[in-house]
Amino acid sequence: MSVLVTGGAGYIGSHMVLALLDAGQDVCVIDNLTTGYRWAVPEQVSFIEADVGDKGAVRQVIERHDVDAMVHFAGSIVVPESVSDPLGYYHNNTVNSRSLIECCVETGVKNMIFSSTAAVYGTPAVSPVTEETPTDPISPYGASKLMTEWMLRDTAFAHDFNYVALRYFNVAGADPEGRSGQSNPAATHLLKALMRTALGISDHMKIFGRDYETRDGTCIRDYIHVSDLIGAHLAALSYLRDGGESGVFNCGYGHGCTVLEAIAAVERVLDQKINVVDADRRAGDPPELVSVADKARSVLGWTPKHDDLDVIVQTAYDWEKILNARVDAAE
Ligand code: UFG
């Protein structure tokens, strides 16, 4: 019995692989390495470099490793890119997910955990949002993930197959043991931009809009430490293996911070000033996106352990330093 992790060489997937190994589980990885790194997957893990849309490769892995559960991270995740390349996003996120779900049905894999996103809510009229808040994605990225949720729902209805879709809020931070983190230099997320500025890799970071109707004029997000997000996946895996019902779950802490509060946390934790520049609003940014995540706690039994912005900042910084040292050594 083993777990197949798609996208296991990426930021979140690599943390899942480490957590499964730590828990003594058998794990195999399929990743096409477009945004992941081979070195992010420990040597002892079976690694298959292939596209998740390659049904032959996926079937072979499932059969060879006696896979009973799939954790599906692989996909494209850049919201503005999805606006300029919608068909690419519907292919990578929706069409390829359809192919994976079909492989599960055909080979008898009964459990899937799917990386969904708070982007399915679009710009919600209320905050915080529960799983019952109407979905109304405003980007092809959000729509491509929501369509996969629908395919999972309908497949679970028709077949002997169950799923948990986790709607991630703003994932940040890195493995507290320094084994993995956000390694993609092209990542544009707030914490990544702050870390790059703190280390002098970037000269400054931009604040995208100070004129929102929030407590200090900047956008509010629910930042969740990647290790806690992985804790939710482990809880979902046990839940599904124990026969739990399919469902959709928010993954956040249930409270948010503004961009300025995040900057203040970085300055406090690192004891250094961050060079910031005001910029225009970024298209498609909702003013506030905060979860109600009670359902994951009560149904999955999820218990977050790192609900602390300072821990997110410190672990993100430690990882960025490790990455930076590797780049320096390679040059
Ligand atoms: N921000 C800045 N400067 C930066 C980067 C970000 O001010 O250099 C601001 C953004 O404008 C936003 C906040 O910081 O207000 C967070 O931005 P991120 O880019 O870190 O994250 P998003 O909230 O845009 O995106 C996240 C996930 C997506 C998901 C989306 C749902 O990364 O996958 O939430 O809205 F789709």
mmCIF file of C-alpha atoms and ligand atoms in Angstrom:
data_model
loop_
_atom_site.group_PDB
_atom_site.id
_atom_site.type_symbol
_atom_site.label_atom_id
_atom_site.label_comp_id
_atom_site.label_asym_id
_atom_site.label_seq_id
_atom_site.Cartn_x
_atom_site.Cartn_y
_atom_site.Cartn_z
ATOM 1 C CA MET A 1 0.000 0.000 0.000
ATOM 2 C CA SER A 2 1.567 3.291 -0.985
ATOM 3 C CA VAL A 3 0.741 6.918 -1.659
ATOM 4 C CA LEU A 4 1.347 8.464 -5.068
ATOM 5 C CA VAL A 5 2.237 12.145 -4.836
ATOM 6 C CA THR A 6 1.873 14.087 -8.086
ATOM 7 C CA GLY A 7 3.990 17.222 -8.158
ATOM 8 C CA GLY A 8 6.117 15.825 -5.340
ATOM 9 C CA ALA A 9 9.179 17.787 -6.502
ATOM 10 C CA GLY A 10 7.423 21.124 -6.040
ATOM 11 C CA TYR A 11 7.089 23.458 -3.063
ATOM 12 C CA ILE A 12 4.116 21.920 -1.267
ATOM 13 C CA GLY A 13 4.423 18.417 -2.741
ATOM 14 C CA SER A 14 8.000 18.016 -1.511
ATOM 15 C CA HIS A 15 6.871 18.805 2.055
ATOM 16 C CA MET A 16 4.196 16.111 1.681
ATOM 17 C CA VAL A 17 6.764 13.548 0.584
ATOM 18 C CA LEU A 18 8.936 14.331 3.634
ATOM 19 C CA ALA A 19 5.940 14.119 5.973
ATOM 20 C CA LEU A 20 4.878 10.756 4.525
ATOM 21 C CA LEU A 21 8.414 9.418 4.952
ATOM 22 C CA ASP A 22 8.498 10.765 8.520
ATOM 23 C CA ALA A 23 5.217 8.905 9.148
ATOM 24 C CA GLY A 24 6.721 5.658 7.821
ATOM 25 C CA GLN A 25 4.505 5.512 4.742
ATOM 26 C CA ASP A 26 5.509 4.123 1.364
ATOM 27 C CA VAL A 27 5.541 6.934 -1.166
ATOM 28 C CA CYS A 28 6.206 7.395 -4.866
ATOM 29 C CA VAL A 29 6.345 10.594 -6.883
ATOM 30 C CA ILE A 30 5.416 11.586 -10.401
ATOM 31 C CA ASP A 31 6.555 15.021 -11.570
ATOM 32 C CA ASN A 32 7.495 16.476 -14.960
ATOM 33 C CA LEU A 33 9.998 18.888 -13.341
ATOM 34 C CA THR A 34 8.666 21.993 -15.107
ATOM 35 C CA THR A 35 8.578 23.882 -11.804
ATOM 36 C CA GLY A 36 9.844 21.194 -9.429
ATOM 37 C CA TYR A 37 13.381 20.051 -8.631
ATOM 38 C CA ARG A 38 14.681 16.486 -8.700
ATOM 39 C CA TRP A 39 16.844 17.240 -5.652
ATOM 40 C CA ALA A 40 13.727 18.142 -3.663
ATOM 41 C CA VAL A 41 12.719 14.443 -3.586
ATOM 42 C CA PRO A 42 14.792 12.235 -1.251
ATOM 43 C CA GLU A 43 16.796 9.486 -2.970
ATOM 44 C CA GLN A 44 14.940 6.613 -1.322
ATOM 45 C CA VAL A 45 11.626 7.662 -2.910
ATOM 46 C CA SER A 46 10.637 6.125 -6.262
ATOM 47 C CA PHE A 47 10.613 9.018 -8.683
ATOM 48 C CA ILE A 48 9.068 8.970 -12.148
ATOM 49 C CA GLU A 49 9.714 11.932 -14.405
ATOM 50 C CA ALA A 50 6.508 12.104 -16.414
ATOM 51 C CA ASP A 51 3.488 14.233 -17.039
ATOM 52 C CA VAL A 52 0.436 13.449 -14.931
ATOM 53 C CA GLY A 53 -1.557 13.398 -18.173
ATOM 54 C CA ASP A 54 0.515 10.412 -19.352
ATOM 55 C CA LYS A 55 -1.954 7.649 -18.489
ATOM 56 C CA GLY A 56 0.456 4.844 -19.358
ATOM 57 C CA ALA A 57 3.081 6.155 -16.935
ATOM 58 C CA VAL A 58 0.534 6.799 -14.187
ATOM 59 C CA ARG A 59 -1.034 3.331 -14.515
ATOM 60 C CA GLN A 60 2.386 1.728 -14.383
ATOM 61 C CA VAL A 61 3.282 3.551 -11.166
ATOM 62 C CA ILE A 62 -0.053 2.684 -9.564
ATOM 63 C CA GLU A 63 0.297 -1.006 -10.382
ATOM 64 C CA ARG A 64 3.997 -1.304 -9.580
ATOM 65 C CA HIS A 65 3.678 0.389 -6.192
ATOM 66 C CA ASP A 66 0.274 -0.902 -5.092
ATOM 67 C CA VAL A 67 -1.020 2.654 -4.741
ATOM 68 C CA ASP A 68 -4.215 3.039 -2.692
ATOM 69 C CA ALA A 69 -4.226 6.836 -2.395
ATOM 70 C CA MET A 70 -3.190 9.702 -4.597
ATOM 71 C CA VAL A 71 -2.277 13.201 -3.425
ATOM 72 C CA HIS A 72 -2.567 15.446 -6.439
ATOM 73 C CA PHE A 73 -0.465 18.634 -6.276
ATOM 74 C CA ALA A 74 0.781 18.851 -9.860
ATOM 75 C CA GLY A 75 -0.574 21.835 -11.740
ATOM 76 C CA SER A 76 -0.071 25.407 -12.813
ATOM 77 C CA ILE A 77 -0.566 28.024 -10.115
ATOM 78 C CA VAL A 78 0.160 31.545 -11.370
ATOM 79 C CA VAL A 79 -3.080 33.528 -11.506
ATOM 80 C CA PRO A 80 -2.049 36.235 -14.059
ATOM 81 C CA GLU A 81 -0.447 33.589 -16.285
ATOM 82 C CA SER A 82 -3.788 31.752 -16.303
ATOM 83 C CA VAL A 83 -5.439 34.894 -17.670
ATOM 84 C CA SER A 84 -3.027 35.060 -20.617
ATOM 85 C CA ASP A 85 -2.940 31.283 -21.172
ATOM 86 C CA PRO A 86 -6.361 29.936 -20.180
ATOM 87 C CA LEU A 87 -6.184 26.861 -22.403
ATOM 88 C CA GLY A 88 -2.806 25.919 -20.940
ATOM 89 C CA TYR A 89 -4.330 26.116 -17.453
ATOM 90 C CA TYR A 90 -7.437 24.145 -18.393
ATOM 91 C CA HIS A 91 -5.127 21.542 -19.878
ATOM 92 C CA ASN A 92 -2.660 21.256 -16.997
ATOM 93 C CA ASN A 93 -5.174 21.599 -14.191
ATOM 94 C CA THR A 94 -8.471 20.286 -15.528
ATOM 95 C CA VAL A 95 -7.752 17.918 -18.430
ATOM 96 C CA ASN A 96 -4.803 16.284 -16.653
ATOM 97 C CA SER A 97 -6.835 15.923 -13.456
ATOM 98 C CA ARG A 98 -9.585 14.239 -15.439
ATOM 99 C CA SER A 99 -7.014 11.791 -16.773
ATOM 100 C CA LEU A 100 -5.725 11.045 -13.249
ATOM 101 C CA ILE A 101 -9.222 10.553 -11.858
ATOM 102 C CA GLU A 102 -9.971 8.181 -14.716
ATOM 103 C CA CYS A 103 -6.779 6.231 -13.918
ATOM 104 C CA CYS A 104 -7.989 5.937 -10.308
ATOM 105 C CA VAL A 105 -11.348 4.574 -11.393
ATOM 106 C CA GLU A 106 -9.806 2.158 -13.892
ATOM 107 C CA THR A 107 -7.152 0.816 -11.523
ATOM 108 C CA GLY A 108 -9.225 0.818 -8.323
ATOM 109 C CA VAL A 109 -7.424 3.620 -6.444
ATOM 110 C CA LYS A 110 -10.177 4.691 -4.078
ATOM 111 C CA ASN A 111 -8.771 7.812 -2.443
ATOM 112 C CA MET A 112 -7.652 11.149 -3.792
ATOM 113 C CA ILE A 113 -6.605 14.333 -2.011
ATOM 114 C CA PHE A 114 -6.732 17.317 -4.311
ATOM 115 C CA SER A 115 -4.995 20.697 -4.046
ATOM 116 C CA SER A 116 -7.764 23.203 -4.563
ATOM 117 C CA THR A 117 -7.582 26.884 -3.807
ATOM 118 C CA ALA A 118 -9.284 29.851 -2.192
ATOM 119 C CA ALA A 119 -9.301 31.283 -5.721
ATOM 120 C CA VAL A 120 -12.534 29.305 -6.282
ATOM 121 C CA TYR A 121 -14.299 32.004 -4.195
ATOM 122 C CA GLY A 122 -13.163 34.837 -6.484
ATOM 123 C CA THR A 123 -13.885 38.127 -4.750
ATOM 124 C CA PRO A 124 -16.217 36.987 -1.978
ATOM 125 C CA ALA A 125 -18.998 39.327 -0.871
ATOM 126 C CA VAL A 126 -18.407 38.230 2.734
ATOM 127 C CA SER A 127 -15.298 37.470 4.751
ATOM 128 C CA PRO A 128 -14.385 35.089 6.281
ATOM 129 C CA VAL A 129 -15.550 32.419 3.862
ATOM 130 C CA THR A 130 -16.929 28.991 4.703
ATOM 131 C CA GLU A 131 -17.088 26.054 2.315
ATOM 132 C CA GLU A 132 -20.718 27.049 1.678
ATOM 133 C CA THR A 133 -19.793 30.549 0.476
ATOM 134 C CA PRO A 134 -20.743 30.640 -3.220
ATOM 135 C CA THR A 135 -17.884 29.855 -5.580
ATOM 136 C CA ASP A 136 -17.319 32.418 -8.302
ATOM 137 C CA PRO A 137 -13.741 32.267 -9.617
ATOM 138 C CA ILE A 138 -12.465 35.349 -11.403
ATOM 139 C CA SER A 139 -9.465 33.697 -13.097
ATOM 140 C CA PRO A 140 -9.003 30.653 -15.328
ATOM 141 C CA TYR A 141 -6.758 29.334 -12.543
ATOM 142 C CA GLY A 142 -9.624 29.339 -10.040
ATOM 143 C CA ALA A 143 -12.071 27.991 -12.624
ATOM 144 C CA SER A 144 -9.684 25.193 -13.646
ATOM 145 C CA LYS A 145 -9.470 24.043 -10.014
ATOM 146 C CA LEU A 146 -13.218 24.355 -9.421
ATOM 147 C CA MET A 147 -13.940 22.238 -12.494
ATOM 148 C CA THR A 148 -11.722 19.528 -11.017
ATOM 149 C CA GLU A 149 -13.666 19.718 -7.756
ATOM 150 C CA TRP A 150 -16.834 19.102 -9.780
ATOM 151 C CA MET A 151 -15.303 16.134 -11.603
ATOM 152 C CA LEU A 152 -14.274 14.651 -8.252
ATOM 153 C CA ARG A 153 -17.761 15.166 -6.807
ATOM 154 C CA ASP A 154 -19.473 13.523 -9.757
ATOM 155 C CA THR A 155 -16.974 10.654 -9.926
ATOM 156 C CA ALA A 156 -17.391 9.952 -6.202
ATOM 157 C CA PHE A 157 -21.139 9.793 -6.786
ATOM 158 C CA ALA A 158 -20.849 7.341 -9.677
ATOM 159 C CA HIS A 159 -17.943 5.124 -8.563
ATOM 160 C CA ASP A 160 -16.324 3.469 -5.572
ATOM 161 C CA PHE A 161 -14.033 6.466 -5.108
ATOM 162 C CA ASN A 162 -13.653 9.140 -2.431
ATOM 163 C CA TYR A 163 -11.850 12.444 -2.332
ATOM 164 C CA VAL A 164 -10.944 15.376 -0.152
ATOM 165 C CA ALA A 165 -10.429 18.715 -1.901
ATOM 166 C CA LEU A 166 -8.448 21.139 0.246
ATOM 167 C CA ARG A 167 -8.953 24.796 -0.589
ATOM 168 C CA TYR A 168 -5.621 26.371 0.270
ATOM 169 C CA PHE A 169 -5.454 29.947 1.456
ATOM 170 C CA ASN A 170 -2.022 31.655 1.349
ATOM 171 C CA VAL A 171 0.598 28.975 1.851
ATOM 172 C CA ALA A 172 3.946 30.234 3.150
ATOM 173 C CA GLY A 173 6.955 29.283 5.251
ATOM 174 C CA ALA A 174 9.199 26.245 4.974
ATOM 175 C CA ASP A 175 10.023 22.951 6.640
ATOM 176 C CA PRO A 176 11.207 23.830 10.202
ATOM 177 C CA GLU A 177 14.013 21.263 9.764
ATOM 178 C CA GLY A 178 15.291 23.119 6.691
ATOM 179 C CA ARG A 179 14.786 20.213 4.274
ATOM 180 C CA SER A 180 12.527 22.019 1.792
ATOM 181 C CA GLY A 181 10.859 25.317 1.030
ATOM 182 C CA GLN A 182 9.740 27.577 -1.798
ATOM 183 C CA SER A 183 12.626 27.084 -4.228
ATOM 184 C CA ASN A 184 11.274 28.618 -7.408
ATOM 185 C CA PRO A 185 13.052 31.942 -8.038
ATOM 186 C CA ALA A 186 10.142 32.977 -10.268
ATOM 187 C CA ALA A 187 7.608 32.731 -7.417
ATOM 188 C CA THR A 188 5.936 36.089 -6.875
ATOM 189 C CA HIS A 189 4.237 35.505 -3.530
ATOM 190 C CA LEU A 190 4.427 38.105 -0.785
ATOM 191 C CA LEU A 191 6.655 36.130 1.586
ATOM 192 C CA LYS A 192 9.000 35.167 -1.236
ATOM 193 C CA ALA A 193 9.284 38.810 -2.336
ATOM 194 C CA LEU A 194 9.973 39.844 1.261
ATOM 195 C CA MET A 195 12.667 37.192 1.757
ATOM 196 C CA ARG A 196 14.413 38.082 -1.478
ATOM 197 C CA THR A 197 14.438 41.724 -0.418
ATOM 198 C CA ALA A 198 15.656 40.867 3.094
ATOM 199 C CA LEU A 199 18.596 38.963 1.620
ATOM 200 C CA GLY A 200 19.412 41.697 -0.885
ATOM 201 C CA ILE A 201 18.577 39.519 -3.911
ATOM 202 C CA SER A 202 15.960 42.131 -4.807
ATOM 203 C CA ASP A 203 16.528 45.788 -4.137
ATOM 204 C CA HIS A 204 12.956 46.391 -2.912
ATOM 205 C CA MET A 205 9.508 44.860 -2.733
ATOM 206 C CA LYS A 206 6.385 46.498 -4.080
ATOM 207 C CA ILE A 207 3.223 47.031 -2.064
ATOM 208 C CA PHE A 208 0.390 46.451 -4.524
ATOM 209 C CA GLY A 209 -2.163 49.044 -3.423
ATOM 210 C CA ARG A 210 -2.647 50.976 -0.195
ATOM 211 C CA ASP A 211 -6.170 52.173 -0.935
ATOM 212 C CA TYR A 212 -8.220 49.092 -0.090
ATOM 213 C CA GLU A 213 -11.008 49.281 2.456
ATOM 214 C CA THR A 214 -9.092 47.364 5.087
ATOM 215 C CA ARG A 215 -7.664 48.363 8.474
ATOM 216 C CA ASP A 216 -4.493 49.862 6.973
ATOM 217 C CA GLY A 217 -5.397 50.086 3.274
ATOM 218 C CA THR A 218 -3.502 46.950 2.171
ATOM 219 C CA CYS A 219 -4.928 43.528 1.321
ATOM 220 C CA ILE A 220 -5.657 40.952 4.009
ATOM 221 C CA ARG A 221 -4.762 37.283 3.535
ATOM 222 C CA ASP A 222 -4.893 34.163 5.690
ATOM 223 C CA TYR A 223 -1.268 32.936 5.638
ATOM 224 C CA ILE A 224 -0.898 29.273 6.573
ATOM 225 C CA HIS A 225 2.399 27.550 7.321
ATOM 226 C CA VAL A 226 3.174 24.857 4.750
ATOM 227 C CA SER A 227 3.763 22.246 7.492
ATOM 228 C CA ASP A 228 0.256 22.838 8.853
ATOM 229 C CA LEU A 229 -1.161 22.542 5.360
ATOM 230 C CA ILE A 230 0.626 19.197 5.078
ATOM 231 C CA GLY A 231 -0.841 18.236 8.455
ATOM 232 C CA ALA A 232 -4.267 18.724 6.887
ATOM 233 C CA HIS A 233 -3.279 16.372 4.034
ATOM 234 C CA LEU A 234 -2.113 13.698 6.489
ATOM 235 C CA ALA A 235 -5.374 14.057 8.418
ATOM 236 C CA ALA A 236 -7.315 13.785 5.142
ATOM 237 C CA LEU A 237 -5.371 10.653 4.179
ATOM 238 C CA SER A 238 -6.243 8.882 7.456
ATOM 239 C CA TYR A 239 -9.818 10.092 7.148
ATOM 240 C CA LEU A 240 -10.236 8.687 3.643
ATOM 241 C CA ARG A 241 -8.486 5.404 4.446
ATOM 242 C CA ASP A 242 -10.872 5.025 7.412
ATOM 243 C CA GLY A 243 -13.824 5.359 5.035
ATOM 244 C CA GLY A 244 -14.579 9.079 5.509
ATOM 245 C CA GLU A 245 -17.042 10.753 3.180
ATOM 246 C CA SER A 246 -15.879 12.912 0.291
ATOM 247 C CA GLY A 247 -15.857 16.650 0.790
ATOM 248 C CA VAL A 248 -14.340 20.074 0.376
ATOM 249 C CA PHE A 249 -12.398 21.759 3.194
ATOM 250 C CA ASN A 250 -10.907 25.215 3.673
ATOM 251 C CA CYS A 251 -7.276 25.272 4.816
ATOM 252 C CA GLY A 252 -6.335 28.450 6.599
ATOM 253 C CA TYR A 253 -6.070 29.690 10.182
ATOM 254 C CA GLY A 254 -9.286 31.699 10.201
ATOM 255 C CA HIS A 255 -7.581 35.055 10.647
ATOM 256 C CA GLY A 256 -5.603 37.256 8.339
ATOM 257 C CA CYS A 257 -2.942 39.907 8.237
ATOM 258 C CA THR A 258 -2.388 42.868 5.956
ATOM 259 C CA VAL A 259 0.594 43.367 3.679
ATOM 260 C CA LEU A 260 1.896 46.045 6.060
ATOM 261 C CA GLU A 261 1.517 43.703 9.038
ATOM 262 C CA ALA A 262 3.468 41.027 7.165
ATOM 263 C CA ILE A 263 6.232 43.535 6.431
ATOM 264 C CA ALA A 264 6.286 44.589 10.112
ATOM 265 C CA ALA A 265 6.577 40.930 11.159
ATOM 266 C CA VAL A 266 9.541 40.425 8.823
ATOM 267 C CA GLU A 267 11.252 43.558 10.137
ATOM 268 C CA ARG A 268 10.670 42.470 13.742
ATOM 269 C CA VAL A 269 11.743 38.831 13.319
ATOM 270 C CA LEU A 270 14.792 39.584 11.182
ATOM 271 C CA ASP A 271 15.585 42.834 12.971
ATOM 272 C CA GLN A 272 16.169 44.672 9.731
ATOM 273 C CA LYS A 273 14.422 47.297 7.649
ATOM 274 C CA ILE A 274 12.780 46.156 4.399
ATOM 275 C CA ASN A 275 12.981 48.512 1.442
ATOM 276 C CA VAL A 276 9.410 48.928 0.135
ATOM 277 C CA VAL A 277 7.977 50.864 -2.788
ATOM 278 C CA ASP A 278 4.323 51.745 -3.323
ATOM 279 C CA ALA A 279 2.782 50.385 -6.510
ATOM 280 C CA ASP A 280 -0.635 50.250 -8.144
ATOM 281 C CA ARG A 281 -3.167 47.634 -7.217
ATOM 282 C CA ARG A 282 -2.541 44.274 -8.853
ATOM 283 C CA ALA A 283 -5.394 43.180 -11.117
ATOM 284 C CA GLY A 284 -7.675 40.582 -9.566
ATOM 285 C CA ASP A 285 -6.566 40.987 -5.927
ATOM 286 C CA PRO A 286 -9.557 40.678 -3.582
ATOM 287 C CA PRO A 287 -9.241 43.110 -0.630
ATOM 288 C CA GLU A 288 -9.687 40.341 1.920
ATOM 289 C CA LEU A 289 -9.537 36.556 1.759
ATOM 290 C CA VAL A 290 -9.810 34.792 5.105
ATOM 291 C CA SER A 291 -11.058 31.286 5.830
ATOM 292 C CA VAL A 292 -13.413 29.735 8.273
ATOM 293 C CA ALA A 293 -11.527 26.457 8.686
ATOM 294 C CA ASP A 294 -13.601 24.827 11.437
ATOM 295 C CA LYS A 295 -14.742 22.003 9.164
ATOM 296 C CA ALA A 296 -11.195 20.667 8.627
ATOM 297 C CA ARG A 297 -10.653 20.707 12.398
ATOM 298 C CA SER A 298 -13.927 19.020 13.335
ATOM 299 C CA VAL A 299 -14.296 16.521 10.473
ATOM 300 C CA LEU A 300 -10.678 15.696 9.577
ATOM 301 C CA GLY A 301 -9.333 16.203 13.100
ATOM 302 C CA TRP A 302 -6.746 18.668 11.815
ATOM 303 C CA THR A 303 -4.781 20.537 14.498
ATOM 304 C CA PRO A 304 -2.491 23.314 13.236
ATOM 305 C CA LYS A 305 0.788 23.713 15.138
ATOM 306 C CA HIS A 306 2.434 26.772 13.579
ATOM 307 C CA ASP A 307 -0.292 29.436 13.659
ATOM 308 C CA ASP A 308 2.259 32.183 14.141
ATOM 309 C CA LEU A 309 3.383 34.676 11.509
ATOM 310 C CA ASP A 310 6.816 34.894 13.146
ATOM 311 C CA VAL A 311 7.363 31.159 12.598
ATOM 312 C CA ILE A 312 6.300 31.501 8.972
ATOM 313 C CA VAL A 313 8.766 34.350 8.507
ATOM 314 C CA GLN A 314 11.663 32.647 10.306
ATOM 315 C CA THR A 315 11.310 29.330 8.438
ATOM 316 C CA ALA A 316 10.895 31.105 5.080
ATOM 317 C CA TYR A 317 14.017 33.141 5.790
ATOM 318 C CA ASP A 318 16.063 30.132 6.897
ATOM 319 C CA TRP A 319 15.138 28.326 3.687
ATOM 320 C CA GLU A 320 15.887 31.319 1.474
ATOM 321 C CA LYS A 321 19.356 31.513 3.067
ATOM 322 C CA ILE A 322 19.978 27.807 2.374
ATOM 323 C CA LEU A 323 18.885 28.281 -1.244
ATOM 324 C CA ASN A 324 20.999 31.365 -1.642
ATOM 325 C CA ALA A 325 24.089 29.596 -0.281
ATOM 326 C CA ARG A 326 23.559 26.813 -2.838
ATOM 327 C CA VAL A 327 23.329 29.317 -5.670
ATOM 328 C CA ASP A 328 26.506 31.035 -4.449
ATOM 329 C CA ALA A 329 28.318 27.687 -4.206
ATOM 330 C CA ALA A 330 27.251 26.758 -7.738
ATOM 331 C CA GLU A 331 28.584 30.009 -9.223
HETATM 332 N N1 UFG B 1 1.736 41.458 -2.577
HETATM 333 C C1 UFG B 1 2.452 42.636 -2.576
HETATM 334 N N2 UFG B 1 3.702 42.606 -3.121
HETATM 335 C C2 UFG B 1 4.280 41.489 -3.635
HETATM 336 C C3 UFG B 1 3.531 40.294 -3.625
HETATM 337 C C4 UFG B 1 2.267 40.305 -3.090
HETATM 338 O O1 UFG B 1 1.983 43.667 -2.129
HETATM 339 O O2 UFG B 1 5.419 41.551 -4.120
HETATM 340 C C5 UFG B 1 0.395 41.449 -1.995
HETATM 341 C C6 UFG B 1 -0.669 41.091 -2.998
HETATM 342 O O3 UFG B 1 -1.117 42.215 -3.693
HETATM 343 C C7 UFG B 1 -1.723 40.467 -2.086
HETATM 344 C C8 UFG B 1 -0.908 39.806 -0.979
HETATM 345 O O4 UFG B 1 0.357 40.441 -1.009
HETATM 346 O O5 UFG B 1 -2.492 41.469 -1.530
HETATM 347 C C9 UFG B 1 -0.710 38.323 -1.181
HETATM 348 O O6 UFG B 1 -0.251 38.102 -2.518
HETATM 349 P P1 UFG B 1 0.372 36.725 -3.002
HETATM 350 O O7 UFG B 1 0.833 36.917 -4.396
HETATM 351 O O8 UFG B 1 1.356 36.241 -1.995
HETATM 352 O O9 UFG B 1 -0.840 35.716 -2.933
HETATM 353 P P2 UFG B 1 -2.316 35.835 -3.569
HETATM 354 O O10 UFG B 1 -3.225 36.182 -2.437
HETATM 355 O O11 UFG B 1 -2.384 36.666 -4.761
HETATM 356 O O12 UFG B 1 -2.495 34.363 -4.122
HETATM 357 C C10 UFG B 1 -2.875 33.321 -3.333
HETATM 358 C C11 UFG B 1 -2.354 32.012 -3.904
HETATM 359 C C12 UFG B 1 -3.002 31.707 -5.203
HETATM 360 C C13 UFG B 1 -4.486 31.782 -5.054
HETATM 361 C C14 UFG B 1 -4.900 33.123 -4.507
HETATM 362 C C15 UFG B 1 -6.376 33.223 -4.288
HETATM 363 O O13 UFG B 1 -0.953 32.077 -4.064
HETATM 364 O O14 UFG B 1 -2.630 30.411 -5.623
HETATM 365 O O15 UFG B 1 -4.273 33.319 -3.278
HETATM 366 O O16 UFG B 1 -6.765 34.554 -4.362
HETATM 367 F F1 UFG B 1 -5.100 31.610 -6.220
#
